[in-house]
Amino acid sequence: MYLTLVVTALAFFLWYRGIGLLGVDRAGLFAGIVPLTAVLLGPVLGTGRLAPSALLGAAMVGAAVLYGVGSGPAARAEG
C-alpha cells in the first residue's frame, strides 16, 4: 500500500511538472503513449499478442504524438 501511494504521488508530481514544462497541449499528447506501450509491452509480459492491426494502430498513434509534439507553438515560431 505504501509503495502504491509513493508511486502515485510521484506520477502526479511528474505529470504536473511536465505540464508546466511542456504546456497543456503538448503534455496531453503523451496520454497517447499509454495504448502504444500497452500494445508493445503486452507480448513482452505474456499478457497479449502482437496482431498486425495492433501494430498499425500503435504506429499511427506514435506518429500522431510525434507530429503533435513537433508542431506545437514553439516549433511554429521557429519555422
Backbone as ProteinMPNN parsed JSONL, in Angstrom:
{"seq_chain_A": "MYLTLVVTALAFFLWYRGIGLLGVDRAGLFAGIVPLTAVLLGPVLGTGRLAPSALLGAAMVGAAVLYGVGSGPAARAEG", "coords_chain_A": {"N_chain_A": [[0.822, -1.19, 0.0], [1.911, 1.253, 0.803], [3.917, 1.628, -1.12], [2.342, 1.939, -3.4], [1.095, 4.398, -2.867], [3.32, 6.115, -2.848], [4.333, 5.81, -5.477], [2.112, 6.686, -6.949], [1.902, 9.343, -6.063], [4.359, 10.307, -6.979], [3.989, 9.961, -9.737], [1.885, 11.796, -10.223], [3.182, 14.153, -9.498], [5.255, 14.241, -11.437], [3.689, 14.351, -13.76], [2.324, 16.847, -13.512], [4.508, 18.499, -13.41], [5.535, 18.06, -15.931], [3.459, 19.201, -17.434], [3.829, 21.849, -16.722], [6.344, 22.332, -17.869], [6.104, 21.603, -20.598], [3.677, 22.589, -21.482], [0.091, 22.587, -21.702], [-1.124, 21.561, -24.059], [0.893, 20.067, -25.42], [1.749, 18.276, -23.422], [-0.556, 16.823, -22.995], [-0.639, 15.24, -25.255], [0.961, 13.101, -24.66], [-0.601, 11.281, -23.37], [-1.403, 9.622, -25.305], [0.585, 7.772, -25.463], [0.047, 5.728, -23.748], [-1.756, 3.622, -24.841], [-0.015, 2.809, -26.82], [2.275, 1.801, -25.467], [0.99, -0.261, -24.137], [0.277, -2.017, -26.204], [2.807, -2.727, -27.138], [4.131, -3.743, -24.869], [2.536, -5.814, -23.978], [2.972, -8.422, -25.269], [5.593, -8.82, -24.354], [5.296, -9.071, -21.624], [3.743, -11.278, -21.567], [0.983, -11.132, -21.631], [-0.513, -10.635, -23.83], [-0.817, -10.644, -27.463], [0.93, -9.788, -30.453], [-0.753, -8.344, -33.0], [-1.178, -7.684, -36.487], [-2.941, -5.516, -36.962], [-2.899, -4.24, -34.49], [-0.251, -3.4, -34.364], [-0.24, -1.616, -36.52], [-2.065, 0.296, -35.578], [-0.636, 1.158, -33.309], [1.592, 2.289, -34.545], [0.361, 4.388, -35.909], [-0.649, 5.937, -33.777], [1.754, 6.567, -32.474], [3.015, 8.065, -34.512], [1.237, 10.214, -34.671], [1.535, 11.366, -32.122], [4.233, 12.147, -32.235], [4.096, 13.963, -34.367], [2.347, 15.875, -33.266], [3.847, 16.8, -31.08], [6.012, 17.878, -32.405], [4.833, 19.935, -33.814], [4.02, 22.018, -32.224], [3.338, 25.268, -30.66], [5.881, 26.413, -30.172], [7.499, 25.188, -32.093], [6.285, 26.116, -34.425], [6.849, 28.828, -34.213], [9.568, 28.906, -34.572], [9.875, 27.953, -37.169]], "CA_chain_A": [[0.0, 0.0, 0.0], [2.799, 2.407, 0.884], [4.562, 1.786, -2.418], [1.326, 2.468, -4.313], [0.937, 5.825, -2.585], [4.53, 6.817, -3.259], [4.391, 5.804, -6.937], [1.035, 7.552, -7.431], [2.29, 10.724, -5.786], [5.444, 10.629, -7.902], [3.412, 10.086, -11.072], [1.185, 13.074, -10.299], [4.185, 15.209, -9.476], [5.911, 14.286, -12.741], [2.71, 14.784, -14.755], [2.113, 18.287, -13.415], [5.782, 19.131, -13.77], [5.57, 18.011, -17.394], [2.532, 20.211, -17.94], [4.476, 23.142, -16.54], [7.472, 22.477, -18.788], [5.723, 21.426, -21.998], [2.407, 23.224, -21.816], [-1.027, 21.65, -21.625], [-1.383, 20.902, -25.336], [1.918, 19.076, -25.723], [1.745, 17.252, -22.377], [-1.733, 15.977, -23.231], [-0.341, 14.277, -26.31], [1.631, 11.934, -24.112], [-1.61, 10.289, -22.988], [-1.43, 8.674, -26.418], [1.631, 6.76, -25.298], [-0.492, 4.632, -22.941], [-2.097, 2.458, -25.663], [1.181, 2.387, -27.553], [3.069, 0.929, -24.601], [0.196, -1.467, -23.845], [0.398, -2.92, -27.354], [4.176, -3.22, -27.258], [4.568, -4.48, -23.685], [1.69, -6.989, -23.769], [3.686, -9.669, -25.591], [6.795, -8.952, -23.523], [4.862, -9.531, -20.303], [2.987, -12.515, -21.717], [-0.441, -10.902, -21.428], [-1.162, -10.36, -25.106], [-0.017, -10.998, -28.627], [1.009, -8.714, -31.424], [-1.502, -8.537, -34.234], [-0.834, -6.632, -37.459], [-3.783, -4.33, -36.762], [-2.416, -3.555, -33.285], [0.983, -2.711, -34.742], [-0.614, -0.48, -37.358], [-2.632, 1.306, -34.682], [0.443, 1.703, -32.483], [2.396, 3.152, -35.41], [-0.412, 5.605, -36.179], [-0.668, 6.737, -32.545], [3.11, 7.086, -32.295], [3.239, 9.124, -35.497], [0.423, 11.374, -34.293], [2.167, 12.006, -30.961], [5.444, 12.822, -32.715], [3.661, 15.107, -35.157], [1.802, 16.873, -32.354], [4.927, 17.38, -30.294], [6.858, 18.669, -33.298], [4.116, 21.045, -34.442], [3.477, 22.898, -31.198], [3.568, 26.696, -30.877], [7.323, 26.722, -30.214], [8.013, 24.736, -33.39], [5.756, 27.027, -35.435], [7.521, 30.116, -34.073], [10.925, 28.769, -35.115], [9.842, 27.651, -38.606]], "C_chain_A": [[0.867, 1.255, 0.0], [3.449, 2.679, -0.463], [3.591, 2.37, -3.439], [1.143, 3.969, -4.114], [2.134, 6.635, -3.068], [4.592, 6.91, -4.784], [3.311, 6.713, -7.512], [1.387, 9.019, -7.216], [3.4, 11.168, -6.731], [4.909, 10.819, -9.318], [2.671, 11.413, -11.225], [2.156, 14.24, -10.317], [4.839, 15.349, -10.838], [4.957, 14.774, -13.828], [2.53, 16.304, -14.708], [3.385, 19.07, -13.701], [5.922, 19.155, -15.29], [4.643, 19.032, -18.019], [3.151, 21.599, -17.823], [5.594, 23.381, -17.539], [7.046, 22.466, -20.253], [4.512, 22.248, -22.42], [1.32, 22.156, -21.868], [-1.208, 20.878, -22.921], [-0.372, 19.804, -25.638], [1.947, 17.952, -24.686], [0.574, 16.297, -22.565], [-1.508, 14.944, -24.31], [0.272, 12.991, -25.759], [0.663, 10.917, -23.516], [-1.757, 9.253, -24.089], [-0.38, 7.584, -26.308], [1.114, 5.556, -24.516], [-0.916, 3.447, -23.811], [-0.913, 1.929, -26.461], [2.024, 1.432, -26.709], [2.306, -0.343, -24.243], [0.327, -2.485, -24.971], [1.793, -3.536, -27.401], [4.63, -4.05, -26.063], [3.732, -5.728, -23.405], [2.396, -8.301, -24.085], [4.926, -9.897, -24.727], [6.432, -9.522, -22.157], [4.05, -10.822, -20.359], [1.489, -12.349, -21.511], [-1.191, -10.616, -22.724], [-0.302, -10.842, -26.248], [-0.076, -9.846, -29.617], [0.251, -9.101, -32.681], [-1.106, -7.422, -35.198], [-1.673, -5.365, -37.274], [-3.341, -3.542, -35.532], [-1.13, -2.799, -33.587], [0.702, -1.492, -35.608], [-1.19, 0.647, -36.501], [-1.565, 1.954, -33.824], [1.318, 2.647, -33.3], [1.669, 4.464, -35.695], [-0.45, 6.523, -34.958], [0.703, 7.357, -32.309], [3.424, 8.222, -33.254], [2.458, 10.385, -35.137], [1.027, 12.11, -33.102], [3.417, 12.762, -31.397], [5.103, 14.061, -33.538], [3.158, 16.229, -34.25], [2.879, 17.555, -31.527], [5.789, 18.291, -31.162], [6.162, 19.872, -33.891], [3.472, 21.973, -33.426], [3.807, 24.357, -31.488], [5.044, 27.053, -30.969], [7.918, 26.321, -31.557], [7.531, 25.654, -34.5], [6.459, 28.38, -35.391], [8.926, 30.074, -34.672], [10.895, 28.649, -36.627], [9.128, 28.687, -39.317]], "O_chain_A": [[0.585, 2.209, -0.725], [3.525, 3.827, -0.9], [3.979, 3.207, -4.255], [1.047, 4.721, -5.083], [1.971, 7.716, -3.634], [4.874, 7.979, -5.325], [3.571, 7.441, -8.471], [1.183, 9.843, -8.107], [3.374, 12.293, -7.23], [5.33, 11.737, -10.022], [2.814, 12.085, -12.246], [1.973, 15.201, -11.065], [4.967, 16.462, -11.348], [5.36, 15.524, -14.717], [2.577, 16.97, -15.743], [3.323, 20.198, -14.189], [6.373, 20.146, -15.865], [4.989, 19.661, -19.019], [3.009, 22.426, -18.724], [5.778, 24.504, -18.009], [7.57, 23.236, -21.058], [4.353, 22.562, -23.599], [1.603, 20.973, -22.055], [-1.423, 19.666, -22.892], [-0.755, 18.717, -26.071], [2.15, 16.792, -25.044], [0.701, 15.097, -22.321], [-2.124, 13.878, -24.286], [0.108, 11.919, -26.342], [1.068, 9.801, -23.189], [-2.188, 8.129, -23.833], [-0.464, 6.572, -27.003], [1.687, 4.471, -24.611], [-0.467, 2.333, -23.543], [-0.828, 0.733, -26.739], [2.437, 0.376, -27.187], [2.917, -1.397, -24.064], [0.471, -3.681, -24.716], [1.942, -4.727, -27.671], [5.434, -4.969, -26.223], [4.175, -6.611, -22.67], [2.417, -9.204, -23.248], [5.265, -11.036, -24.407], [7.159, -10.344, -21.6], [3.709, -11.393, -19.323], [0.794, -13.328, -21.243], [-2.399, -10.377, -22.695], [0.789, -11.374, -26.048], [-1.008, -9.043, -29.613], [0.59, -10.082, -33.342], [-0.738, -6.33, -34.764], [-1.156, -4.257, -37.419], [-3.402, -2.312, -35.529], [-0.942, -1.677, -33.115], [1.339, -0.451, -35.444], [-0.84, 1.813, -36.682], [-1.581, 3.169, -33.628], [1.74, 3.69, -32.801], [2.288, 5.527, -35.72], [-0.3, 7.738, -35.085], [0.803, 8.539, -31.981], [4.026, 9.223, -32.865], [2.966, 11.496, -35.285], [1.033, 13.34, -33.071], [3.634, 13.897, -30.973], [5.76, 15.094, -33.409], [3.505, 17.394, -34.444], [2.819, 18.764, -31.302], [6.242, 19.343, -30.712], [6.828, 20.758, -34.427], [2.485, 22.643, -33.733], [4.49, 24.648, -32.47], [5.42, 27.912, -31.767], [8.754, 27.042, -32.102], [8.286, 25.946, -35.428], [6.643, 29.013, -36.431], [9.415, 31.068, -35.208], [11.775, 29.175, -37.308], [8.99, 28.616, -40.538]]}, "name": "protein", "num_of_chains": 1, "seq": "MYLTLVVTALAFFLWYRGIGLLGVDRAGLFAGIVPLTAVLLGPVLGTGRLAPSALLGAAMVGAAVLYGVGSGPAARAEG"}
